[in-house]
mmCIF file of N, CA and C in Angstrom:
data_model
loop_
_atom_site.group_PDB
_atom_site.id
_atom_site.type_symbol
_atom_site.label_atom_id
_atom_site.label_comp_id
_atom_site.label_asym_id
_atom_site.label_seq_id
_atom_site.Cartn_x
_atom_site.Cartn_y
_atom_site.Cartn_z
ATOM 1 N N MET A 585 21.065 85.453 90.612
ATOM 2 C CA MET A 585 22.427 85.252 90.144
ATOM 3 C C MET A 585 23.296 84.826 91.320
ATOM 4 N N ALA A 586 23.942 83.696 91.213
ATOM 5 C CA ALA A 586 24.794 83.201 92.290
ATOM 6 C C ALA A 586 26.106 83.959 92.298
ATOM 7 N N SER A 587 26.612 84.203 93.493
ATOM 8 C CA SER A 587 27.894 84.897 93.586
ATOM 9 C C SER A 587 28.995 83.881 93.838
ATOM 10 N N SER A 588 30.158 84.158 93.305
ATOM 11 C CA SER A 588 31.289 83.263 93.498
ATOM 12 C C SER A 588 31.892 83.518 94.870
ATOM 13 N N PRO A 589 32.704 82.582 95.383
ATOM 14 C CA PRO A 589 33.328 82.799 96.682
ATOM 15 C C PRO A 589 34.233 84.026 96.701
ATOM 16 N N LEU A 590 34.691 84.457 95.516
ATOM 17 C CA LEU A 590 35.588 85.607 95.457
ATOM 18 C C LEU A 590 34.854 86.895 95.099
ATOM 19 N N SER A 591 33.518 86.869 95.140
ATOM 20 C CA SER A 591 32.755 88.055 94.750
ATOM 21 C C SER A 591 32.926 89.198 95.731
ATOM 22 N N SER A 592 33.360 88.900 96.915
ATOM 23 C CA SER A 592 33.561 89.936 97.921
ATOM 24 C C SER A 592 34.903 89.715 98.602
ATOM 25 N N MET A 593 35.656 90.788 98.773
ATOM 26 C CA MET A 593 36.936 90.673 99.467
ATOM 27 C C MET A 593 36.719 90.239 100.914
ATOM 28 N N GLU A 594 35.532 90.494 101.459
ATOM 29 C CA GLU A 594 35.243 90.089 102.832
ATOM 30 C C GLU A 594 35.233 88.573 102.973
ATOM 31 N N SER A 595 34.908 87.871 101.904
ATOM 32 C CA SER A 595 34.851 86.411 101.974
ATOM 33 C C SER A 595 36.160 85.764 101.527
ATOM 34 N N LEU A 596 37.120 86.546 101.113
ATOM 35 C CA LEU A 596 38.387 86.020 100.605
ATOM 36 C C LEU A 596 39.200 85.397 101.733
ATOM 37 N N ARG A 597 39.685 84.205 101.504
ATOM 38 C CA ARG A 597 40.519 83.485 102.462
ATOM 39 C C ARG A 597 41.793 83.048 101.755
ATOM 40 N N VAL A 598 42.804 82.730 102.535
ATOM 41 C CA VAL A 598 44.071 82.273 101.971
ATOM 42 C C VAL A 598 43.836 81.067 101.070
ATOM 43 N N ARG A 599 42.951 80.165 101.467
ATOM 44 C CA ARG A 599 42.709 78.952 100.663
ATOM 45 C C ARG A 599 42.208 79.282 99.256
ATOM 46 N N ASP A 600 41.633 80.490 99.080
ATOM 47 C CA ASP A 600 41.142 80.892 97.763
ATOM 48 C C ASP A 600 42.271 81.286 96.816
ATOM 49 N N ILE A 601 43.379 81.727 97.366
ATOM 50 C CA ILE A 601 44.499 82.162 96.519
ATOM 51 C C ILE A 601 45.722 81.265 96.667
ATOM 52 N N GLN A 602 45.599 80.215 97.487
ATOM 53 C CA GLN A 602 46.670 79.242 97.654
ATOM 54 C C GLN A 602 46.071 77.848 97.532
ATOM 55 N N PRO A 603 46.045 77.305 96.321
ATOM 56 C CA PRO A 603 45.466 75.973 96.116
ATOM 57 C C PRO A 603 46.203 74.894 96.908
ATOM 58 N N ALA A 604 45.682 73.691 96.838
ATOM 59 C CA ALA A 604 46.201 72.569 97.624
ATOM 60 C C ALA A 604 47.656 72.222 97.330
ATOM 61 N N ASP A 605 48.192 72.658 96.207
ATOM 62 C CA ASP A 605 49.576 72.297 95.877
ATOM 63 C C ASP A 605 50.601 73.160 96.612
ATOM 64 N N SER A 606 50.171 73.925 97.601
ATOM 65 C CA SER A 606 51.051 74.737 98.450
ATOM 66 C C SER A 606 51.855 75.776 97.685
ATOM 67 N N ALA A 607 51.237 76.389 96.696
ATOM 68 C CA ALA A 607 51.869 77.481 95.964
ATOM 69 C C ALA A 607 50.826 78.570 95.757
ATOM 70 N N TRP A 608 51.265 79.801 95.720
ATOM 71 C CA TRP A 608 50.331 80.910 95.485
ATOM 72 C C TRP A 608 49.781 80.837 94.068
ATOM 73 N N ASP A 609 48.524 81.146 93.895
ATOM 74 C CA ASP A 609 47.906 81.253 92.574
ATOM 75 C C ASP A 609 48.226 82.664 92.076
ATOM 76 N N VAL A 610 49.400 82.811 91.465
ATOM 77 C CA VAL A 610 49.923 84.127 91.086
ATOM 78 C C VAL A 610 48.958 84.922 90.209
ATOM 79 N N PRO A 611 48.390 84.355 89.139
ATOM 80 C CA PRO A 611 47.460 85.149 88.325
ATOM 81 C C PRO A 611 46.242 85.637 89.120
ATOM 82 N N LEU A 612 45.743 84.801 90.026
ATOM 83 C CA LEU A 612 44.587 85.200 90.824
ATOM 84 C C LEU A 612 44.959 86.307 91.806
ATOM 85 N N VAL A 613 46.087 86.153 92.502
ATOM 86 C CA VAL A 613 46.545 87.194 93.433
ATOM 87 C C VAL A 613 46.762 88.495 92.676
ATOM 88 N N ASP A 614 47.381 88.411 91.518
ATOM 89 C CA ASP A 614 47.653 89.596 90.704
ATOM 90 C C ASP A 614 46.361 90.275 90.256
ATOM 91 N N GLY A 615 45.339 89.487 89.974
ATOM 92 C CA GLY A 615 44.070 90.052 89.528
ATOM 93 C C GLY A 615 43.228 90.637 90.649
ATOM 94 N N LEU A 616 43.450 90.188 91.882
ATOM 95 C CA LEU A 616 42.637 90.636 93.011
ATOM 96 C C LEU A 616 43.238 91.791 93.801
ATOM 97 N N MET A 617 44.549 91.891 93.809
ATOM 98 C CA MET A 617 45.222 92.841 94.693
ATOM 99 C C MET A 617 45.929 93.949 93.922
ATOM 100 N N VAL A 618 46.189 95.043 94.622
ATOM 101 C CA VAL A 618 46.979 96.122 94.029
ATOM 102 C C VAL A 618 48.436 95.663 93.981
ATOM 103 N N PRO A 619 49.230 96.180 93.028
ATOM 104 C CA PRO A 619 50.600 95.693 92.841
ATOM 105 C C PRO A 619 51.462 95.665 94.106
ATOM 106 N N SER A 620 51.358 96.678 94.949
ATOM 107 C CA SER A 620 52.193 96.683 96.155
ATOM 108 C C SER A 620 51.822 95.534 97.092
ATOM 109 N N ASN A 621 50.554 95.156 97.135
ATOM 110 C CA ASN A 621 50.141 94.031 97.977
ATOM 111 C C ASN A 621 50.463 92.692 97.334
ATOM 112 N N VAL A 622 50.448 92.637 96.003
ATOM 113 C CA VAL A 622 50.794 91.392 95.303
ATOM 114 C C VAL A 622 52.200 90.963 95.690
ATOM 115 N N SER A 623 53.143 91.877 95.618
ATOM 116 C CA SER A 623 54.530 91.521 95.939
ATOM 117 C C SER A 623 54.673 91.113 97.400
ATOM 118 N N ARG A 624 53.922 91.751 98.289
ATOM 119 C CA ARG A 624 53.983 91.384 99.711
ATOM 120 C C ARG A 624 53.398 89.989 99.942
ATOM 121 N N ILE A 625 52.255 89.727 99.333
ATOM 122 C CA ILE A 625 51.613 88.421 99.511
ATOM 123 C C ILE A 625 52.490 87.316 98.945
ATOM 124 N N LEU A 626 52.988 87.511 97.729
ATOM 125 C CA LEU A 626 53.811 86.476 97.101
ATOM 126 C C LEU A 626 55.141 86.287 97.822
ATOM 127 N N GLY A 627 55.540 87.273 98.626
ATOM 128 C CA GLY A 627 56.767 87.166 99.409
ATOM 129 C C GLY A 627 56.593 86.374 100.696
ATOM 130 N N ILE A 628 55.356 86.031 101.042
ATOM 131 C CA ILE A 628 55.092 85.246 102.252
ATOM 132 C C ILE A 628 55.362 83.777 101.941
ATOM 133 N N PRO A 629 56.237 83.145 102.707
ATOM 134 C CA PRO A 629 56.507 81.728 102.456
ATOM 135 C C PRO A 629 55.244 80.894 102.665
ATOM 136 N N VAL A 630 55.060 79.917 101.812
ATOM 137 C CA VAL A 630 53.897 79.033 101.896
ATOM 138 C C VAL A 630 54.238 77.879 102.830
ATOM 139 N N SER A 631 53.334 77.600 103.767
ATOM 140 C CA SER A 631 53.539 76.513 104.723
ATOM 141 C C SER A 631 53.459 75.160 104.022
ATOM 142 N N LEU A 632 54.282 74.248 104.457
ATOM 143 C CA LEU A 632 54.245 72.888 103.927
ATOM 144 C C LEU A 632 53.186 72.049 104.629
ATOM 145 N N PHE A 633 52.650 72.579 105.740
ATOM 146 C CA PHE A 633 51.664 71.854 106.528
ATOM 147 C C PHE A 633 50.319 72.557 106.423
ATOM 148 N N PRO A 634 49.311 71.883 105.873
ATOM 149 C CA PRO A 634 48.004 72.528 105.716
ATOM 150 C C PRO A 634 47.358 72.837 107.068
ATOM 151 N N THR A 635 46.827 74.039 107.185
ATOM 152 C CA THR A 635 46.097 74.445 108.383
ATOM 153 C C THR A 635 44.820 75.140 107.944
ATOM 154 N N SER A 636 43.872 75.224 108.843
ATOM 155 C CA SER A 636 42.618 75.887 108.495
ATOM 156 C C SER A 636 42.787 77.402 108.578
ATOM 157 N N ASP A 637 42.023 78.104 107.757
ATOM 158 C CA ASP A 637 42.038 79.565 107.785
ATOM 159 C C ASP A 637 41.308 80.065 109.018
ATOM 160 N N ARG A 638 41.767 81.179 109.549
ATOM 161 C CA ARG A 638 41.044 81.866 110.610
ATOM 162 C C ARG A 638 41.453 83.324 110.597
ATOM 163 N N LEU A 639 40.533 84.166 110.982
ATOM 164 C CA LEU A 639 40.800 85.593 111.024
ATOM 165 C C LEU A 639 41.444 85.938 112.356
ATOM 166 N N ILE A 640 42.543 86.685 112.297
ATOM 167 C CA ILE A 640 43.260 87.052 113.518
ATOM 168 C C ILE A 640 43.606 88.526 113.471
ATOM 169 N N TRP A 641 43.290 89.238 114.551
ATOM 170 C CA TRP A 641 43.692 90.634 114.724
ATOM 171 C C TRP A 641 44.913 90.599 115.625
ATOM 172 N N HIS A 642 46.097 90.798 115.044
ATOM 173 C CA HIS A 642 47.342 90.577 115.769
ATOM 174 C C HIS A 642 47.581 91.551 116.913
ATOM 175 N N ASP A 643 46.872 92.669 116.965
ATOM 176 C CA ASP A 643 47.109 93.647 118.025
ATOM 177 C C ASP A 643 46.236 93.417 119.253
ATOM 178 N N GLU A 644 45.546 92.319 119.318
ATOM 179 C CA GLU A 644 44.677 92.025 120.462
ATOM 180 C C GLU A 644 44.961 90.603 120.915
ATOM 181 N N LYS A 645 45.101 90.401 122.218
ATOM 182 C CA LYS A 645 45.538 89.098 122.731
ATOM 183 C C LYS A 645 44.609 87.936 122.381
ATOM 184 N N HIS A 646 43.326 88.205 122.172
ATOM 185 C CA HIS A 646 42.392 87.137 121.816
ATOM 186 C C HIS A 646 42.256 86.972 120.301
ATOM 187 N N GLY A 647 42.879 87.869 119.526
ATOM 188 C CA GLY A 647 42.831 87.780 118.074
ATOM 189 C C GLY A 647 41.537 88.241 117.456
ATOM 190 N N ILE A 648 40.697 88.922 118.225
ATOM 191 C CA ILE A 648 39.396 89.372 117.732
ATOM 192 C C ILE A 648 39.449 90.867 117.461
ATOM 193 N N PHE A 649 39.020 91.276 116.260
ATOM 194 C CA PHE A 649 39.014 92.690 115.893
ATOM 195 C C PHE A 649 37.906 93.424 116.627
ATOM 196 N N MET A 650 38.260 94.570 117.190
ATOM 197 C CA MET A 650 37.277 95.476 117.786
ATOM 198 C C MET A 650 37.666 96.889 117.367
ATOM 199 N N VAL A 651 36.683 97.713 117.110
ATOM 200 C CA VAL A 651 36.942 99.069 116.634
ATOM 201 C C VAL A 651 37.842 99.825 117.598
ATOM 202 N N LYS A 652 37.658 99.637 118.900
ATOM 203 C CA LYS A 652 38.466 100.390 119.866
ATOM 204 C C LYS A 652 39.957 100.075 119.709
ATOM 205 N N TYR A 653 40.302 98.830 119.343
ATOM 206 C CA TYR A 653 41.705 98.487 119.138
ATOM 207 C C TYR A 653 42.249 99.150 117.875
ATOM 208 N N ALA A 654 41.436 99.198 116.835
ATOM 209 C CA ALA A 654 41.848 99.881 115.606
ATOM 210 C C ALA A 654 42.037 101.369 115.877
ATOM 211 N N TYR A 655 41.154 101.957 116.682
ATOM 212 C CA TYR A 655 41.278 103.373 117.041
ATOM 213 C C TYR A 655 42.595 103.605 117.778
ATOM 214 N N HIS A 656 42.887 102.769 118.762
ATOM 215 C CA HIS A 656 44.131 102.936 119.524
ATOM 216 C C HIS A 656 45.353 102.745 118.629
ATOM 217 N N LEU A 657 45.296 101.792 117.719
ATOM 218 C CA LEU A 657 46.398 101.577 116.788
ATOM 219 C C LEU A 657 46.598 102.801 115.907
ATOM 220 N N ALA A 658 45.511 103.341 115.365
ATOM 221 C CA ALA A 658 45.609 104.534 114.515
ATOM 222 C C ALA A 658 46.137 105.720 115.312
ATOM 223 N N PHE A 659 45.643 105.905 116.527
ATOM 224 C CA PHE A 659 46.080 107.019 117.370
ATOM 225 C C PHE A 659 47.566 106.891 117.690
ATOM 226 N N ASP A 660 47.999 105.692 118.079
ATOM 227 C CA ASP A 660 49.409 105.469 118.395
ATOM 228 C C ASP A 660 50.298 105.688 117.179
ATOM 229 N N THR A 661 49.827 105.281 116.009
ATOM 230 C CA THR A 661 50.593 105.464 114.777
ATOM 231 C C THR A 661 50.797 106.940 114.475
ATOM 232 N N VAL A 662 49.744 107.731 114.617
ATOM 233 C CA VAL A 662 49.844 109.171 114.369
ATOM 234 C C VAL A 662 50.738 109.821 115.411
ATOM 235 N N GLU A 663 50.560 109.456 116.668
ATOM 236 C CA GLU A 663 51.354 110.035 117.754
ATOM 237 C C GLU A 663 52.843 109.744 117.582
ATOM 238 N N SER A 664 53.177 108.564 117.096
ATOM 239 C CA SER A 664 54.580 108.184 116.958
ATOM 240 C C SER A 664 55.199 108.680 115.654
ATOM 241 N N GLY A 665 54.374 109.218 114.757
ATOM 242 C CA GLY A 665 54.889 109.713 113.484
ATOM 243 C C GLY A 665 55.164 108.610 112.483
ATOM 244 N N ARG A 666 54.645 107.392 112.704
ATOM 245 C CA ARG A 666 54.880 106.262 111.802
ATOM 246 C C ARG A 666 53.802 106.144 110.743
ATOM 247 N N TYR A 667 53.461 107.197 110.110
ATOM 248 C CA TYR A 667 52.433 107.135 109.076
ATOM 249 C C TYR A 667 52.900 107.934 107.872
ATOM 250 N N ALA A 668 52.378 107.560 106.732
ATOM 251 C CA ALA A 668 52.727 108.267 105.499
ATOM 252 C C ALA A 668 51.979 109.594 105.465
ATOM 253 N N ALA A 669 52.568 110.572 104.855
ATOM 254 C CA ALA A 669 51.906 111.870 104.722
ATOM 255 C C ALA A 669 50.619 111.715 103.920
ATOM 256 N N ILE A 670 49.586 112.386 104.376
ATOM 257 C CA ILE A 670 48.295 112.341 103.690
ATOM 258 C C ILE A 670 48.210 113.563 102.795
ATOM 259 N N ASP A 671 47.963 113.318 101.511
ATOM 260 C CA ASP A 671 47.866 114.452 100.601
ATOM 261 C C ASP A 671 46.743 114.225 99.597
ATOM 262 N N GLY A 672 46.587 115.164 98.716
ATOM 263 C CA GLY A 672 45.587 115.052 97.658
ATOM 264 C C GLY A 672 44.173 114.997 98.191
ATOM 265 N N PRO A 673 43.324 114.178 97.560
ATOM 266 C CA PRO A 673 41.915 114.117 97.960
ATOM 267 C C PRO A 673 41.721 113.632 99.394
ATOM 268 N N TRP A 674 42.624 112.761 99.868
ATOM 269 C CA TRP A 674 42.480 112.273 101.243
ATOM 270 C C TRP A 674 42.651 113.401 102.244
ATOM 271 N N LEU A 675 43.589 114.292 101.995
ATOM 272 C CA LEU A 675 43.805 115.422 102.898
ATOM 273 C C LEU A 675 42.553 116.282 102.970
ATOM 274 N N LYS A 676 41.946 116.530 101.822
ATOM 275 C CA LYS A 676 40.720 117.327 101.786
ATOM 276 C C LYS A 676 39.607 116.626 102.564
ATOM 277 N N LEU A 677 39.499 115.311 102.392
ATOM 278 C CA LEU A 677 38.476 114.549 103.104
ATOM 279 C C LEU A 677 38.694 114.601 104.613
ATOM 280 N N TRP A 678 39.907 114.335 105.053
ATOM 281 C CA TRP A 678 40.186 114.298 106.489
ATOM 282 C C TRP A 678 40.080 115.674 107.136
ATOM 283 N N ASN A 679 40.233 116.732 106.370
ATOM 284 C CA ASN A 679 40.116 118.086 106.917
ATOM 285 C C ASN A 679 38.697 118.637 106.816
ATOM 286 N N SER A 680 37.775 117.860 106.271
ATOM 287 C CA SER A 680 36.388 118.301 106.128
ATOM 288 C C SER A 680 35.654 118.223 107.464
ATOM 289 N N THR A 681 34.638 119.053 107.594
ATOM 290 C CA THR A 681 33.800 119.035 108.789
ATOM 291 C C THR A 681 32.476 118.369 108.444
ATOM 292 N N PHE A 682 32.101 117.392 109.241
ATOM 293 C CA PHE A 682 30.857 116.666 109.031
ATOM 294 C C PHE A 682 30.047 116.686 110.321
ATOM 295 N N PRO A 683 28.726 116.553 110.218
ATOM 296 C CA PRO A 683 27.911 116.477 111.434
ATOM 297 C C PRO A 683 28.252 115.204 112.213
ATOM 298 N N LEU A 684 28.129 115.258 113.530
ATOM 299 C CA LEU A 684 28.453 114.101 114.358
ATOM 300 C C LEU A 684 27.504 112.939 114.128
ATOM 301 N N LYS A 685 26.254 113.249 113.818
ATOM 302 C CA LYS A 685 25.278 112.195 113.543
ATOM 303 C C LYS A 685 24.643 112.448 112.191
ATOM 304 N N VAL A 686 24.389 111.376 111.486
ATOM 305 C CA VAL A 686 23.762 111.488 110.175
ATOM 306 C C VAL A 686 22.392 110.849 110.233
#
């Protein structure tokens, strides 16, 4: 069975939800994303100049994602108090004790 380009969020690119006519594909964005992200995505102005897609990690000068940068970002966010309160099942998960190696 062949998979479509949108079968995995990992393969999703802006070009998949913004066709050549320089407008967001609203029904597709709405079907793929949670409502809070739909409004954020649709609020991004669409460029009039076509450019190629590329993955960029904005917190690193070379634009390449590395786990250590995500760790530092998460640590800094918690230290500065700029995070939403964790409650419900997530709180139980984060307070659980697990073996260091599985």
